[in-house]
Every structure is written in C-alpha cells, then in structure tokens.
C-alpha cells in the first residue's frame, strides 16, 4: 500500500508540475482595429470574425481539413441534420457541450440563438442578424437535443447557412439575463477560448477553455492587440513581439 501511495503521489506531483508549467504558446495578434461588440451577428466584419470563431462554435463547419475549398460540411455542435419536408429541417445536437460558464448546451440555447426574439422578429435583439435569418418562420426545441427549423420557402442548402454567424450558438440564460449590449462586451460561447478582458479601443484577451468539447486547446492564450499603423504591426512581427 505504501508503494502504491508513493506512486500515486509522484504521478500527481508530475501532473501538477506539468499543469503549472503550461508550455503551450501565448499567441499575440496585431490588428488594425476591433469591432466594438463581440455579439457574432452584430460584429459582422473582418475585425469581429478574427475573434468569433475562437470564442463561439457553429452548428456545422466547412471541412477545410480535407477539402480546402470548404465545399463539404462536417458536424460540429450539431451531430446530424435531416430534411423532414420541403420546409422543415431537424438538427440533432452534441451531448455534454459546455459553455464557458459551465452551463451545458441544450436545444433551448440553439432555438434562442436563431429565434425571432433575437434575429428576425419585428424588434429583434440583434437586428443585423436578419440578413442571415431570411425566410425562417419557426425555430423550436423539440427535445433536449433536437431542434426544428421551418422556412417559408424550400431551401435544400439550409445547412450551408449554419456555417455563417447564423449558426453560432449562444447561452440563452446568460444572453437574456444581461442583454445584447452587455453580452457583446463580455461574450460567452462554447469555443476553445474564453474571454478574460475586452476593451474595443485596446485589445481582446482570451485564455484556453480546457473543458472544450473538441479536445486539447493548442494555445495557452490569445491576445488581439490594436496597432493602427501597418509599419508598426510589421515591425512587431519581425521582432517577435507579435506572432500574427
């Protein structure tokens, strides 16, 4: 027993040292500016998209690993999709996915993220999302991990729309609690990195989310720092101050 306990202690000590000495890189990115909000359908721009895919996940992704043109799709937060009729699609969600606050994603989160209340109603919370939600007439959680989307016209390519900001899944409970403006300043998603600070005039800082459903997160942290002058950004890249 003594030998077993000693082995366990040494193993735990080694794990603790490895964790304390996180050797993953800290990535510093120099950008010309940042969008003033990180709600992913409001901050639709290059300056927002640099950040969004690190903080949020879409229901479906383009398979650029095997298809550089991105013409094929792969499951992401949705594990499968089925066209139930000309107008109705059903999506089955991945089980056990956590948001950065520990809340486990469910169909209600997905339904809210694409809802009339948020995107396409008479007075949506994030009105810029109407460009992506065209033709949607119903989004309904039909089970804990199933969602139906009904459109006003036959749309056989609807899954491809879910690789756009329409497909980002946000935490319903948090978004409705704090409101659109506050969410944009302190976003929560299911992505590989979670925000720790955001000043739209200075930087966006994020750290690895080690409960990420997709496995090991490759960088310890990401820092998007505003450096308006191209020459300064380039000089920082050459000197090693910036990685990108």
GROMACS .gro file of C-alpha atoms in nm:
model
  244
    1UNK     CA    1   0.000   0.000   0.000
    2UNK     CA    2   0.284   0.237   0.090
    3UNK     CA    3   0.443   0.179  -0.252
    4UNK     CA    4   0.111   0.237  -0.426
    5UNK     CA    5   0.050   0.562  -0.240
    6UNK     CA    6   0.402   0.678  -0.322
    7UNK     CA    7   0.343   0.606  -0.691
    8UNK     CA    8   0.013   0.798  -0.685
    9UNK     CA    9   0.179   1.092  -0.508
   10UNK     CA   10   0.463   1.108  -0.762
   11UNK     CA   11   0.218   1.085  -1.052
   12UNK     CA   12   0.001   1.363  -0.909
   13UNK     CA   13   0.307   1.579  -0.842
   14UNK     CA   14   0.426   1.532  -1.200
   15UNK     CA   15   0.080   1.619  -1.335
   16UNK     CA   16   0.067   1.929  -1.114
   17UNK     CA   17   0.408   2.046  -1.233
   18UNK     CA   18   0.310   1.992  -1.597
   19UNK     CA   19  -0.010   2.189  -1.541
   20UNK     CA   20   0.174   2.467  -1.358
   21UNK     CA   21   0.434   2.484  -1.635
   22UNK     CA   22   0.189   2.518  -1.922
   23UNK     CA   23   0.417   2.509  -2.224
   24UNK     CA   24   0.151   2.594  -2.478
   25UNK     CA   25   0.226   2.914  -2.673
   26UNK     CA   26   0.075   3.251  -2.592
   27UNK     CA   27  -0.035   3.389  -2.928
   28UNK     CA   28  -0.017   3.766  -2.983
   29UNK     CA   29  -0.204   3.904  -3.284
   30UNK     CA   30  -0.163   4.264  -3.402
   31UNK     CA   31  -0.480   4.404  -3.564
   32UNK     CA   32  -0.570   4.741  -3.710
   33UNK     CA   33  -0.889   4.763  -3.501
   34UNK     CA   34  -1.157   4.560  -3.324
   35UNK     CA   35  -1.533   4.573  -3.365
   36UNK     CA   36  -1.697   4.747  -3.066
   37UNK     CA   37  -1.914   4.444  -2.981
   38UNK     CA   38  -1.849   4.071  -2.993
   39UNK     CA   39  -2.207   3.959  -3.048
   40UNK     CA   40  -2.131   3.748  -3.357
   41UNK     CA   41  -2.421   3.868  -3.572
   42UNK     CA   42  -2.373   4.235  -3.484
   43UNK     CA   43  -1.995   4.245  -3.516
   44UNK     CA   44  -2.009   4.117  -3.876
   45UNK     CA   45  -1.675   4.230  -4.015
   46UNK     CA   46  -1.320   4.111  -4.057
   47UNK     CA   47  -1.237   4.273  -3.726
   48UNK     CA   48  -1.504   4.070  -3.548
   49UNK     CA   49  -1.457   3.745  -3.734
   50UNK     CA   50  -1.094   3.730  -3.627
   51UNK     CA   51  -1.223   3.668  -3.276
   52UNK     CA   52  -1.562   3.498  -3.314
   53UNK     CA   53  -1.454   3.151  -3.422
   54UNK     CA   54  -1.223   3.128  -3.121
   55UNK     CA   55  -1.498   3.213  -2.871
   56UNK     CA   56  -1.804   3.055  -3.035
   57UNK     CA   57  -1.884   2.738  -3.229
   58UNK     CA   58  -2.127   2.700  -3.518
   59UNK     CA   59  -2.368   2.410  -3.554
   60UNK     CA   60  -2.192   2.295  -3.872
   61UNK     CA   61  -1.848   2.367  -4.017
   62UNK     CA   62  -1.686   2.352  -4.358
   63UNK     CA   63  -1.443   2.062  -4.386
   64UNK     CA   64  -1.135   2.263  -4.478
   65UNK     CA   65  -0.905   1.996  -4.328
   66UNK     CA   66  -0.978   1.754  -4.612
   67UNK     CA   67  -1.140   1.993  -4.860
   68UNK     CA   68  -0.950   2.325  -4.879
   69UNK     CA   69  -1.234   2.476  -5.085
   70UNK     CA   70  -1.475   2.411  -4.799
   71UNK     CA   71  -1.747   2.267  -5.020
   72UNK     CA   72  -1.820   1.976  -4.786
   73UNK     CA   73  -1.970   2.005  -4.439
   74UNK     CA   74  -1.886   1.832  -4.112
   75UNK     CA   75  -2.086   1.802  -3.788
   76UNK     CA   76  -1.987   2.046  -3.516
   77UNK     CA   77  -2.230   2.139  -3.241
   78UNK     CA   78  -2.492   1.953  -3.445
   79UNK     CA   79  -2.402   1.587  -3.493
   80UNK     CA   80  -2.655   1.525  -3.770
   81UNK     CA   81  -2.923   1.700  -3.974
   82UNK     CA   82  -3.221   1.574  -4.169
   83UNK     CA   83  -3.465   1.736  -4.408
   84UNK     CA   84  -3.805   1.632  -4.272
   85UNK     CA   85  -4.002   1.801  -4.552
   86UNK     CA   86  -3.950   2.069  -4.815
   87UNK     CA   87  -3.974   2.336  -4.545
   88UNK     CA   88  -3.856   2.167  -4.223
   89UNK     CA   89  -3.506   2.067  -4.110
   90UNK     CA   90  -3.426   1.876  -3.790
   91UNK     CA   91  -3.089   1.909  -3.615
   92UNK     CA   92  -2.956   1.671  -3.350
   93UNK     CA   93  -2.712   1.832  -3.107
   94UNK     CA   94  -2.391   1.711  -2.950
   95UNK     CA   95  -2.440   1.599  -2.590
   96UNK     CA   96  -2.238   1.737  -2.299
   97UNK     CA   97  -2.104   2.055  -2.464
   98UNK     CA   98  -2.022   2.321  -2.205
   99UNK     CA   99  -2.037   2.697  -2.230
  100UNK     CA  100  -1.756   2.893  -2.068
  101UNK     CA  101  -1.965   2.942  -1.751
  102UNK     CA  102  -2.018   2.566  -1.712
  103UNK     CA  103  -2.376   2.562  -1.842
  104UNK     CA  104  -2.437   2.257  -2.064
  105UNK     CA  105  -2.569   2.348  -2.408
  106UNK     CA  106  -2.914   2.222  -2.499
  107UNK     CA  107  -3.181   2.270  -2.765
  108UNK     CA  108  -3.321   2.579  -2.592
  109UNK     CA  109  -2.988   2.757  -2.640
  110UNK     CA  110  -2.987   2.673  -3.011
  111UNK     CA  111  -3.351   2.772  -3.056
  112UNK     CA  112  -3.288   3.107  -2.885
  113UNK     CA  113  -2.975   3.174  -3.091
  114UNK     CA  114  -3.184   3.155  -3.413
  115UNK     CA  115  -3.509   3.284  -3.267
  116UNK     CA  116  -3.742   3.561  -3.381
  117UNK     CA  117  -3.674   3.731  -3.047
  118UNK     CA  118  -3.305   3.755  -3.123
  119UNK     CA  119  -3.276   3.774  -3.501
  120UNK     CA  120  -3.581   3.803  -3.723
  121UNK     CA  121  -3.889   3.922  -3.533
  122UNK     CA  122  -4.045   4.268  -3.550
  123UNK     CA  123  -3.799   4.410  -3.296
  124UNK     CA  124  -3.511   4.162  -3.271
  125UNK     CA  125  -3.241   4.197  -3.007
  126UNK     CA  126  -2.968   4.172  -3.274
  127UNK     CA  127  -3.129   4.319  -3.587
  128UNK     CA  128  -2.823   4.280  -3.810
  129UNK     CA  129  -2.892   3.907  -3.794
  130UNK     CA  130  -3.192   3.942  -4.027
  131UNK     CA  131  -2.956   3.913  -4.327
  132UNK     CA  132  -2.875   3.555  -4.222
  133UNK     CA  133  -3.221   3.454  -4.098
  134UNK     CA  134  -3.409   3.528  -4.421
  135UNK     CA  135  -3.708   3.301  -4.466
  136UNK     CA  136  -3.705   3.143  -4.120
  137UNK     CA  137  -4.058   3.126  -3.978
  138UNK     CA  138  -4.012   2.884  -3.684
  139UNK     CA  139  -3.729   2.758  -3.465
  140UNK     CA  140  -3.838   2.509  -3.200
  141UNK     CA  141  -3.668   2.288  -2.943
  142UNK     CA  142  -3.848   1.956  -2.995
  143UNK     CA  143  -3.642   1.765  -2.738
  144UNK     CA  144  -3.343   1.819  -2.509
  145UNK     CA  145  -3.106   1.779  -2.803
  146UNK     CA  146  -3.325   1.826  -3.112
  147UNK     CA  147  -3.427   2.145  -3.290
  148UNK     CA  148  -3.659   2.202  -3.585
  149UNK     CA  149  -3.620   2.495  -3.823
  150UNK     CA  150  -3.902   2.580  -4.063
  151UNK     CA  151  -3.856   2.813  -4.359
  152UNK     CA  152  -4.110   2.994  -4.576
  153UNK     CA  153  -3.955   2.856  -4.894
  154UNK     CA  154  -3.785   2.530  -4.989
  155UNK     CA  155  -3.416   2.568  -4.904
  156UNK     CA  156  -3.219   2.249  -4.977
  157UNK     CA  157  -2.894   2.430  -4.893
  158UNK     CA  158  -3.003   2.546  -4.548
  159UNK     CA  159  -2.721   2.357  -4.365
  160UNK     CA  160  -2.467   2.573  -4.550
  161UNK     CA  161  -2.624   2.878  -4.388
  162UNK     CA  162  -2.526   2.740  -4.048
  163UNK     CA  163  -2.154   2.784  -4.113
  164UNK     CA  164  -2.223   3.162  -4.110
  165UNK     CA  165  -2.293   3.372  -3.797
  166UNK     CA  166  -2.649   3.230  -3.808
  167UNK     CA  167  -2.502   2.903  -3.680
  168UNK     CA  168  -2.320   3.039  -3.374
  169UNK     CA  169  -2.477   2.907  -3.054
  170UNK     CA  170  -2.506   3.141  -2.756
  171UNK     CA  171  -2.618   3.069  -2.397
  172UNK     CA  172  -2.984   3.166  -2.375
  173UNK     CA  173  -2.985   3.212  -1.996
  174UNK     CA  174  -2.689   3.450  -1.992
  175UNK     CA  175  -2.780   3.649  -2.304
  176UNK     CA  176  -3.134   3.716  -2.179
  177UNK     CA  177  -3.009   3.799  -1.830
  178UNK     CA  178  -2.752   4.062  -1.931
  179UNK     CA  179  -2.896   4.187  -2.263
  180UNK     CA  180  -2.747   4.235  -2.606
  181UNK     CA  181  -2.511   4.523  -2.527
  182UNK     CA  182  -2.361   4.363  -2.218
  183UNK     CA  183  -2.326   4.029  -2.392
  184UNK     CA  184  -2.129   4.196  -2.670
  185UNK     CA  185  -1.880   4.328  -2.414
  186UNK     CA  186  -1.850   4.003  -2.215
  187UNK     CA  187  -1.936   3.719  -2.454
  188UNK     CA  188  -1.971   3.355  -2.354
  189UNK     CA  189  -1.960   3.071  -2.604
  190UNK     CA  190  -1.864   2.705  -2.636
  191UNK     CA  191  -1.543   2.774  -2.831
  192UNK     CA  192  -1.185   2.674  -2.746
  193UNK     CA  193  -1.101   3.010  -2.585
  194UNK     CA  194  -1.287   3.215  -2.324
  195UNK     CA  195  -1.266   3.590  -2.289
  196UNK     CA  196  -1.089   3.742  -1.990
  197UNK     CA  197  -1.090   4.108  -2.098
  198UNK     CA  198  -1.216   4.326  -2.382
  199UNK     CA  199  -1.158   4.693  -2.449
  200UNK     CA  200  -1.268   4.774  -2.807
  201UNK     CA  201  -1.008   5.051  -2.827
  202UNK     CA  202  -0.718   4.844  -2.693
  203UNK     CA  203  -0.737   4.463  -2.705
  204UNK     CA  204  -0.930   4.138  -2.672
  205UNK     CA  205  -0.776   3.881  -2.439
  206UNK     CA  206  -0.876   3.515  -2.409
  207UNK     CA  207  -0.740   3.201  -2.243
  208UNK     CA  208  -0.772   2.832  -2.327
  209UNK     CA  209  -1.105   2.676  -2.226
  210UNK     CA  210  -0.983   2.341  -2.102
  211UNK     CA  211  -1.335   2.196  -2.078
  212UNK     CA  212  -1.368   2.239  -2.454
  213UNK     CA  213  -1.571   1.955  -2.606
  214UNK     CA  214  -1.336   1.934  -2.906
  215UNK     CA  215  -1.033   1.822  -2.706
  216UNK     CA  216  -0.699   1.980  -2.626
  217UNK     CA  217  -0.675   2.354  -2.698
  218UNK     CA  218  -0.346   2.431  -2.875
  219UNK     CA  219  -0.257   2.773  -2.730
  220UNK     CA  220  -0.248   2.888  -2.369
  221UNK     CA  221  -0.389   3.228  -2.459
  222UNK     CA  222  -0.482   3.460  -2.745
  223UNK     CA  223  -0.427   3.835  -2.743
  224UNK     CA  224  -0.565   4.059  -3.020
  225UNK     CA  225  -0.392   4.394  -2.975
  226UNK     CA  226  -0.485   4.707  -3.169
  227UNK     CA  227  -0.187   4.854  -3.353
  228UNK     CA  228  -0.326   5.103  -3.610
  229UNK     CA  229  -0.013   5.155  -3.820
  230UNK     CA  230   0.080   4.878  -4.063
  231UNK     CA  231   0.450   4.957  -4.035
  232UNK     CA  232   0.435   4.913  -3.657
  233UNK     CA  233   0.249   4.583  -3.688
  234UNK     CA  234   0.504   4.458  -3.940
  235UNK     CA  235   0.799   4.568  -3.726
  236UNK     CA  236   0.644   4.387  -3.429
  237UNK     CA  237   0.609   4.072  -3.638
  238UNK     CA  238   0.973   4.087  -3.744
  239UNK     CA  239   1.094   4.148  -3.388
  240UNK     CA  240   0.882   3.864  -3.248
  241UNK     CA  241   0.655   4.086  -3.040
  242UNK     CA  242   0.361   3.960  -3.249
  243UNK     CA  243   0.301   3.612  -3.388
  244UNK     CA  244   0.040   3.713  -3.648
   0.00000   0.00000   0.00000
